[in-house]
Amino acid sequence: IYDVGVVNHGSAKKGIIIGVDSNNIQGVRLDRIVSLDPAATTTLYALGAYKYLVGGNAYDSYPPNEKLPNVTDYPSMSIQQIVNLSPDAVISFTNYSQTQVNELLSLGIDYVFLSSGTNTSFNLIERQTTLLGELTGTQSNASKINQWINESLAKLQNVSIPEEYSMFYALYPGSHGTWTSGNNTFMDQMFEFAHMKNIAANQSGFYEISNEMIVSGNPQVLILDQYFNDSLVNETPYTQTSAYASHRIYNIFNDNIFQEPTFRSVYGIQWLIYKVYGNIVSLPSFPINLQYSPVPQHVADE
């Protein structure tokens, strides 16, 4: 993890590392940005700062119809591609090597690090939205988005659920079981807001849970990743669960909504509550008028 507590430009044209805890970004304004983070691309669009993007990445999915040049993404950052776009800063959600980061800094390019790993939360999403708003002069829109997140989460939390179901999230098969999302992950927080108890929350982070633990946990709901092989559900351990017997098995419709933490993840929770419990929760209208609706099509169709 990079030290982003204090930033200073040092010598002229020296790049800086910026994060949500940076306390000296006064006067830093980004007009040309390369986003290696799909979540950052989404947030910048909602903020009204998409015009400042000069480069994106192959995983960007919102807004649709993106025409930004894609830069080689993790783990092999292409410094030359970035330099050719003459950016003020590069935004990333993953830890590149310190050597790569230092090369950017030496070229006078700022490095903005936004976390999406363990301990990511909606509170962190709000702080990162605020940071991007400050760096692009869109603070007012950042405040509106954060207020919308809080109002929406309050409505989702207060929905009446007679009984909270236990659930298991199948990410992909492992050599000794199934990879899943445990405690201190953003996915687990989404499940909590959706009023479901994750049987894999006894361990932190993403880990491989054994078939025996899935059977003993006996989840009432199975949530399958977008790319999970559905045919595996008809095998052990899934056939021995209450979820299988009661046909409560649901496929996540879009990994981007659930695994790239942004304000749009709120809609993912809304969808989960509807699919699992049948409750229709009306959320406040998104406060910023956008050409492309932030509501995922699967949610809009329900």
Protein backbone atom coordinates (compact mmCIF):
# COMPACT_ATOMS: atom_id res chain seq x y z
CA ILE A 1 0.00 0.00 0.00
CA TYR A 2 1.35 3.40 -0.91
CA ASP A 3 1.89 6.17 1.59
CA VAL A 4 -0.74 8.70 0.54
CA GLY A 5 -1.13 10.56 3.83
CA VAL A 6 0.91 13.59 2.80
CA VAL A 7 1.58 14.83 -0.70
CA ASN A 8 3.89 17.52 -1.96
CA HIS A 9 5.16 18.37 -5.37
CA GLY A 10 8.78 18.65 -4.32
CA SER A 11 10.82 19.80 -7.29
CA ALA A 12 9.09 21.40 -10.25
CA LYS A 13 7.07 19.04 -12.46
CA LYS A 14 7.42 16.21 -9.95
CA GLY A 15 4.31 14.03 -9.82
CA ILE A 16 2.58 13.21 -6.54
CA ILE A 17 0.68 10.25 -5.12
CA ILE A 18 -2.91 11.09 -4.16
CA GLY A 19 -5.41 9.07 -2.12
CA VAL A 20 -8.49 9.68 0.00
CA ASP A 21 -6.30 10.53 3.02
CA SER A 22 -4.13 13.05 1.19
CA ASN A 23 -4.19 16.29 3.15
CA ASN A 24 -2.39 18.67 0.85
CA ILE A 25 -4.04 18.69 -2.57
CA GLN A 26 -4.96 22.34 -2.55
CA GLY A 27 -4.33 23.79 -5.98
CA VAL A 28 -4.19 20.36 -7.66
CA ARG A 29 -6.59 20.37 -10.61
CA LEU A 30 -6.69 17.55 -13.14
CA ASP A 31 -7.69 18.43 -16.70
CA ARG A 32 -6.24 15.41 -18.52
CA ILE A 33 -6.75 12.01 -16.89
CA VAL A 34 -5.99 8.41 -17.83
CA SER A 35 -8.29 6.03 -15.94
CA LEU A 36 -7.06 2.49 -15.38
CA ASP A 37 -10.00 2.02 -12.99
CA PRO A 38 -13.48 1.22 -14.40
CA ALA A 39 -15.09 2.51 -11.20
CA ALA A 40 -13.27 5.83 -11.53
CA THR A 41 -14.41 6.15 -15.15
CA THR A 42 -18.02 5.61 -14.02
CA THR A 43 -17.72 8.14 -11.20
CA LEU A 44 -16.07 10.79 -13.36
CA TYR A 45 -18.90 10.46 -15.88
CA ALA A 46 -21.53 10.93 -13.17
CA LEU A 47 -19.64 13.94 -11.78
CA GLY A 48 -19.67 15.65 -15.17
CA ALA A 49 -15.90 15.27 -15.47
CA TYR A 50 -15.83 12.71 -18.28
CA LYS A 51 -14.55 15.42 -20.61
CA TYR A 52 -11.29 15.38 -18.69
CA LEU A 53 -10.56 11.74 -19.59
CA VAL A 54 -8.00 11.28 -22.36
CA GLY A 55 -7.53 7.52 -21.87
CA GLY A 56 -9.45 4.58 -20.46
CA ASN A 57 -9.11 0.83 -20.04
CA ALA A 58 -10.51 -2.31 -21.63
CA TYR A 59 -12.76 -3.04 -18.64
CA ASP A 60 -14.72 0.21 -18.70
CA SER A 61 -18.44 -0.52 -19.10
CA TYR A 62 -20.23 2.68 -18.09
CA PRO A 63 -20.88 5.01 -19.75
CA PRO A 64 -21.56 2.84 -22.80
CA ASN A 65 -20.25 3.71 -26.26
CA GLU A 66 -16.95 4.86 -24.81
CA LYS A 67 -14.51 6.06 -27.44
CA LEU A 68 -11.48 6.69 -25.26
CA PRO A 69 -8.19 5.10 -26.31
CA ASN A 70 -7.54 2.09 -24.06
CA VAL A 71 -4.24 1.93 -22.20
CA THR A 72 -2.60 -1.41 -21.40
CA ASP A 73 -3.94 -2.38 -18.00
CA TYR A 74 -2.76 -4.33 -14.95
CA PRO A 75 -0.29 -5.88 -14.44
CA SER A 76 1.71 -4.39 -17.32
CA MET A 77 1.14 -0.65 -17.24
CA SER A 78 2.39 0.90 -20.51
CA ILE A 79 4.21 4.07 -19.54
CA GLN A 80 4.76 4.94 -23.19
CA GLN A 81 1.05 4.74 -24.02
CA ILE A 82 0.30 6.96 -21.06
CA VAL A 83 2.96 9.52 -21.94
CA ASN A 84 1.62 9.71 -25.50
CA LEU A 85 -1.69 10.96 -24.06
CA SER A 86 0.00 13.76 -22.05
CA PRO A 87 -2.10 13.31 -18.91
CA ASP A 88 -1.92 15.24 -15.64
CA ALA A 89 -2.67 12.05 -13.73
CA VAL A 90 -3.29 8.30 -13.88
CA ILE A 91 -6.04 6.79 -11.73
CA SER A 92 -5.68 3.18 -10.60
CA PHE A 93 -7.50 0.82 -8.22
CA THR A 94 -4.72 -1.74 -7.86
CA ASN A 95 -1.18 -1.68 -6.58
CA TYR A 96 1.27 -1.37 -9.44
CA SER A 97 4.93 -1.81 -8.62
CA GLN A 98 6.63 1.10 -6.91
CA THR A 99 9.05 1.20 -9.86
CA GLN A 100 6.17 1.81 -12.29
CA VAL A 101 4.62 4.44 -10.06
CA ASN A 102 7.95 6.20 -9.57
CA GLU A 103 8.43 6.35 -13.32
CA LEU A 104 5.10 8.16 -13.68
CA LEU A 105 5.99 10.55 -10.87
CA SER A 106 9.39 11.32 -12.39
CA LEU A 107 7.61 12.33 -15.58
CA GLY A 108 5.45 14.81 -13.68
CA ILE A 109 2.33 12.63 -13.86
CA ASP A 110 0.30 12.38 -10.64
CA TYR A 111 -0.83 8.93 -9.46
CA VAL A 112 -4.31 8.70 -7.91
CA PHE A 113 -4.86 5.46 -6.01
CA LEU A 114 -8.45 4.36 -5.28
CA SER A 115 -8.88 1.15 -3.28
CA SER A 116 -11.41 -1.52 -4.27
CA GLY A 117 -10.06 -4.44 -2.26
CA THR A 118 -10.60 -5.63 1.29
CA ASN A 119 -12.33 -3.11 3.60
CA THR A 120 -13.94 -1.27 0.70
CA SER A 121 -17.24 0.20 1.85
CA PHE A 122 -19.89 2.69 0.79
CA ASN A 123 -18.22 5.17 3.12
CA LEU A 124 -15.01 4.74 1.13
CA ILE A 125 -16.95 5.14 -2.14
CA GLU A 126 -18.25 8.47 -0.87
CA ARG A 127 -14.79 9.63 0.15
CA GLN A 128 -13.38 8.65 -3.24
CA THR A 129 -16.24 10.43 -5.00
CA THR A 130 -15.47 13.53 -2.94
CA LEU A 131 -11.78 13.28 -3.84
CA LEU A 132 -12.49 13.02 -7.58
CA GLY A 133 -14.88 15.95 -7.26
CA GLU A 134 -12.17 18.06 -5.62
CA LEU A 135 -9.59 17.11 -8.24
CA THR A 136 -11.89 17.97 -11.15
CA GLY A 137 -13.79 20.96 -9.78
CA THR A 138 -17.08 19.05 -9.51
CA GLN A 139 -17.47 19.13 -5.72
CA SER A 140 -21.14 20.13 -5.90
CA ASN A 141 -22.06 17.06 -7.92
CA ALA A 142 -19.96 14.86 -5.60
CA SER A 143 -22.02 16.09 -2.64
CA LYS A 144 -25.26 15.35 -4.52
CA ILE A 145 -24.12 11.81 -5.35
CA ASN A 146 -23.08 11.10 -1.77
CA GLN A 147 -26.38 12.39 -0.42
CA TRP A 148 -28.21 10.14 -2.91
CA ILE A 149 -26.15 7.13 -1.78
CA ASN A 150 -27.06 7.74 1.87
CA GLU A 151 -30.76 8.28 1.16
CA SER A 152 -30.90 5.17 -1.03
CA LEU A 153 -29.10 2.95 1.48
CA ALA A 154 -31.48 4.14 4.21
CA LYS A 155 -34.47 3.05 2.11
CA LEU A 156 -32.86 -0.32 1.39
CA GLN A 157 -32.03 -0.88 5.05
CA ASN A 158 -35.53 -0.02 6.21
CA VAL A 159 -37.38 -2.38 3.87
CA SER A 160 -39.51 -4.87 5.79
CA ILE A 161 -38.10 -8.40 5.57
CA PRO A 162 -39.97 -11.03 7.68
CA GLU A 163 -36.97 -13.40 7.77
CA GLU A 164 -33.41 -12.79 6.60
CA TYR A 165 -32.18 -15.67 4.47
CA SER A 166 -28.74 -17.20 4.74
CA MET A 167 -26.85 -17.16 1.44
CA PHE A 168 -23.71 -18.29 -0.32
CA TYR A 169 -21.94 -16.49 -3.16
CA ALA A 170 -20.22 -18.78 -5.70
CA LEU A 171 -17.49 -16.83 -7.47
CA TYR A 172 -15.64 -19.62 -9.31
CA PRO A 173 -14.52 -23.23 -8.65
CA GLY A 174 -11.25 -23.83 -6.85
CA SER A 175 -9.06 -26.89 -6.44
CA HIS A 176 -10.53 -27.70 -3.00
CA GLY A 177 -13.92 -26.01 -3.07
CA THR A 178 -15.35 -22.70 -4.30
CA TRP A 179 -13.88 -19.22 -4.24
CA THR A 180 -16.20 -16.81 -2.46
CA SER A 181 -16.44 -13.40 -0.83
CA GLY A 182 -16.00 -13.34 2.94
CA ASN A 183 -15.98 -10.73 5.65
CA ASN A 184 -14.49 -7.26 4.98
CA THR A 185 -15.26 -7.46 1.27
CA PHE A 186 -17.49 -5.06 -0.58
CA MET A 187 -19.65 -7.91 -1.85
CA ASP A 188 -20.34 -9.01 1.73
CA GLN A 189 -21.41 -5.47 2.62
CA MET A 190 -23.81 -5.49 -0.32
CA PHE A 191 -25.30 -8.75 0.95
CA GLU A 192 -25.76 -7.19 4.39
CA PHE A 193 -27.66 -4.24 2.91
CA ALA A 194 -29.75 -6.79 0.97
CA HIS A 195 -30.74 -8.43 4.28
CA MET A 196 -28.89 -11.70 3.67
CA LYS A 197 -26.52 -13.55 5.99
CA ASN A 198 -23.37 -14.73 4.23
CA ILE A 199 -22.37 -18.23 5.40
CA ALA A 200 -18.79 -17.44 4.27
CA ALA A 201 -18.46 -14.35 6.49
CA ASN A 202 -16.48 -16.22 9.14
CA GLN A 203 -13.25 -15.48 7.22
CA SER A 204 -11.94 -12.25 5.75
CA GLY A 205 -11.39 -11.42 2.12
CA PHE A 206 -11.79 -13.67 -0.90
CA TYR A 207 -11.02 -17.28 -0.06
CA GLU A 208 -11.72 -20.87 -1.07
CA ILE A 209 -14.42 -22.44 1.06
CA SER A 210 -14.68 -26.25 1.23
CA ASN A 211 -17.67 -28.22 -0.03
CA GLU A 212 -18.20 -29.50 3.50
CA MET A 213 -18.55 -25.94 4.83
CA ILE A 214 -21.10 -25.10 2.15
CA VAL A 215 -23.17 -28.16 3.06
CA SER A 216 -22.96 -27.48 6.80
CA GLY A 217 -23.81 -23.82 6.24
CA ASN A 218 -26.89 -24.93 4.29
CA PRO A 219 -27.61 -21.58 2.57
CA GLN A 220 -31.22 -20.75 1.75
CA VAL A 221 -30.09 -18.68 -1.25
CA LEU A 222 -27.34 -19.25 -3.82
CA ILE A 223 -25.92 -16.20 -5.61
CA LEU A 224 -23.85 -17.16 -8.66
CA ASP A 225 -21.26 -14.95 -10.28
CA GLN A 226 -21.97 -13.82 -13.82
CA TYR A 227 -19.40 -16.26 -15.21
CA PHE A 228 -20.05 -19.19 -12.89
CA ASN A 229 -20.83 -22.43 -14.74
CA ASP A 230 -24.52 -23.00 -13.98
CA SER A 231 -24.25 -26.75 -14.59
CA LEU A 232 -22.14 -27.07 -11.42
CA VAL A 233 -25.20 -26.20 -9.34
CA ASN A 234 -26.59 -29.64 -10.16
CA GLU A 235 -23.66 -31.27 -8.36
CA THR A 236 -22.43 -31.60 -4.78
CA PRO A 237 -22.35 -29.53 -2.59
CA TYR A 238 -25.12 -27.33 -4.03
CA THR A 239 -27.69 -30.12 -4.45
CA GLN A 240 -27.52 -30.64 -0.67
CA THR A 241 -28.60 -27.10 0.20
CA SER A 242 -31.97 -25.58 1.02
CA ALA A 243 -31.37 -23.09 -1.80
CA TYR A 244 -31.33 -25.91 -4.35
CA ALA A 245 -34.42 -27.56 -2.92
CA SER A 246 -36.41 -24.31 -2.94
CA HIS A 247 -35.03 -23.08 -6.31
CA ARG A 248 -33.63 -19.87 -4.80
CA ILE A 249 -30.67 -19.60 -7.16
CA TYR A 250 -29.84 -16.28 -8.83
CA ASN A 251 -27.16 -15.18 -11.28
CA ILE A 252 -25.55 -11.80 -10.85
CA PHE A 253 -26.34 -9.97 -14.08
CA ASN A 254 -23.24 -7.77 -14.27
CA ASP A 255 -19.95 -8.16 -12.40
CA ASN A 256 -19.23 -4.45 -12.85
CA ILE A 257 -22.16 -3.48 -10.63
CA PHE A 258 -21.16 -5.86 -7.85
CA GLN A 259 -17.35 -5.95 -7.95
CA GLU A 260 -16.39 -2.42 -9.04
CA PRO A 261 -17.54 -0.31 -6.08
CA THR A 262 -19.34 2.87 -7.20
CA PHE A 263 -22.63 4.62 -6.51
CA ARG A 264 -24.21 2.21 -9.06
CA SER A 265 -23.69 -0.67 -6.62
CA VAL A 266 -26.77 0.67 -4.79
CA TYR A 267 -28.84 -0.57 -7.73
CA GLY A 268 -27.28 -4.00 -7.31
CA ILE A 269 -28.60 -4.17 -3.75
CA GLN A 270 -32.03 -3.07 -4.96
CA TRP A 271 -31.98 -5.91 -7.50
CA LEU A 272 -30.90 -8.49 -4.92
CA ILE A 273 -33.76 -7.57 -2.57
CA TYR A 274 -36.24 -7.83 -5.41
CA LYS A 275 -34.95 -11.18 -6.73
CA VAL A 276 -34.61 -12.85 -3.33
CA TYR A 277 -37.53 -11.39 -1.39
CA GLY A 278 -39.79 -9.99 -4.10
CA ASN A 279 -39.80 -6.57 -2.42
CA ILE A 280 -39.86 -3.61 -4.77
CA VAL A 281 -37.87 -0.78 -3.19
CA SER A 282 -38.22 2.58 -4.93
CA LEU A 283 -35.03 4.60 -4.76
CA PRO A 284 -34.73 8.37 -5.08
CA SER A 285 -34.12 9.64 -8.60
CA PHE A 286 -30.45 10.07 -9.38
CA PRO A 287 -29.73 13.77 -8.73
CA ILE A 288 -27.70 14.48 -11.88
CA ASN A 289 -29.17 14.43 -15.37
CA LEU A 290 -27.02 12.07 -17.45
CA GLN A 291 -27.23 11.15 -21.12
CA TYR A 292 -26.90 7.47 -20.18
CA SER A 293 -29.11 6.35 -17.30
CA PRO A 294 -27.10 5.04 -14.33
CA VAL A 295 -29.81 2.44 -13.68
CA PRO A 296 -28.61 -0.96 -15.01
CA GLN A 297 -30.94 -2.38 -17.65
CA HIS A 298 -31.70 -5.52 -15.62
CA VAL A 299 -32.86 -3.33 -12.73
CA ALA A 300 -34.89 -1.04 -14.99
CA ASP A 301 -36.63 -4.07 -16.52
CA GLU A 302 -37.78 -5.51 -13.18
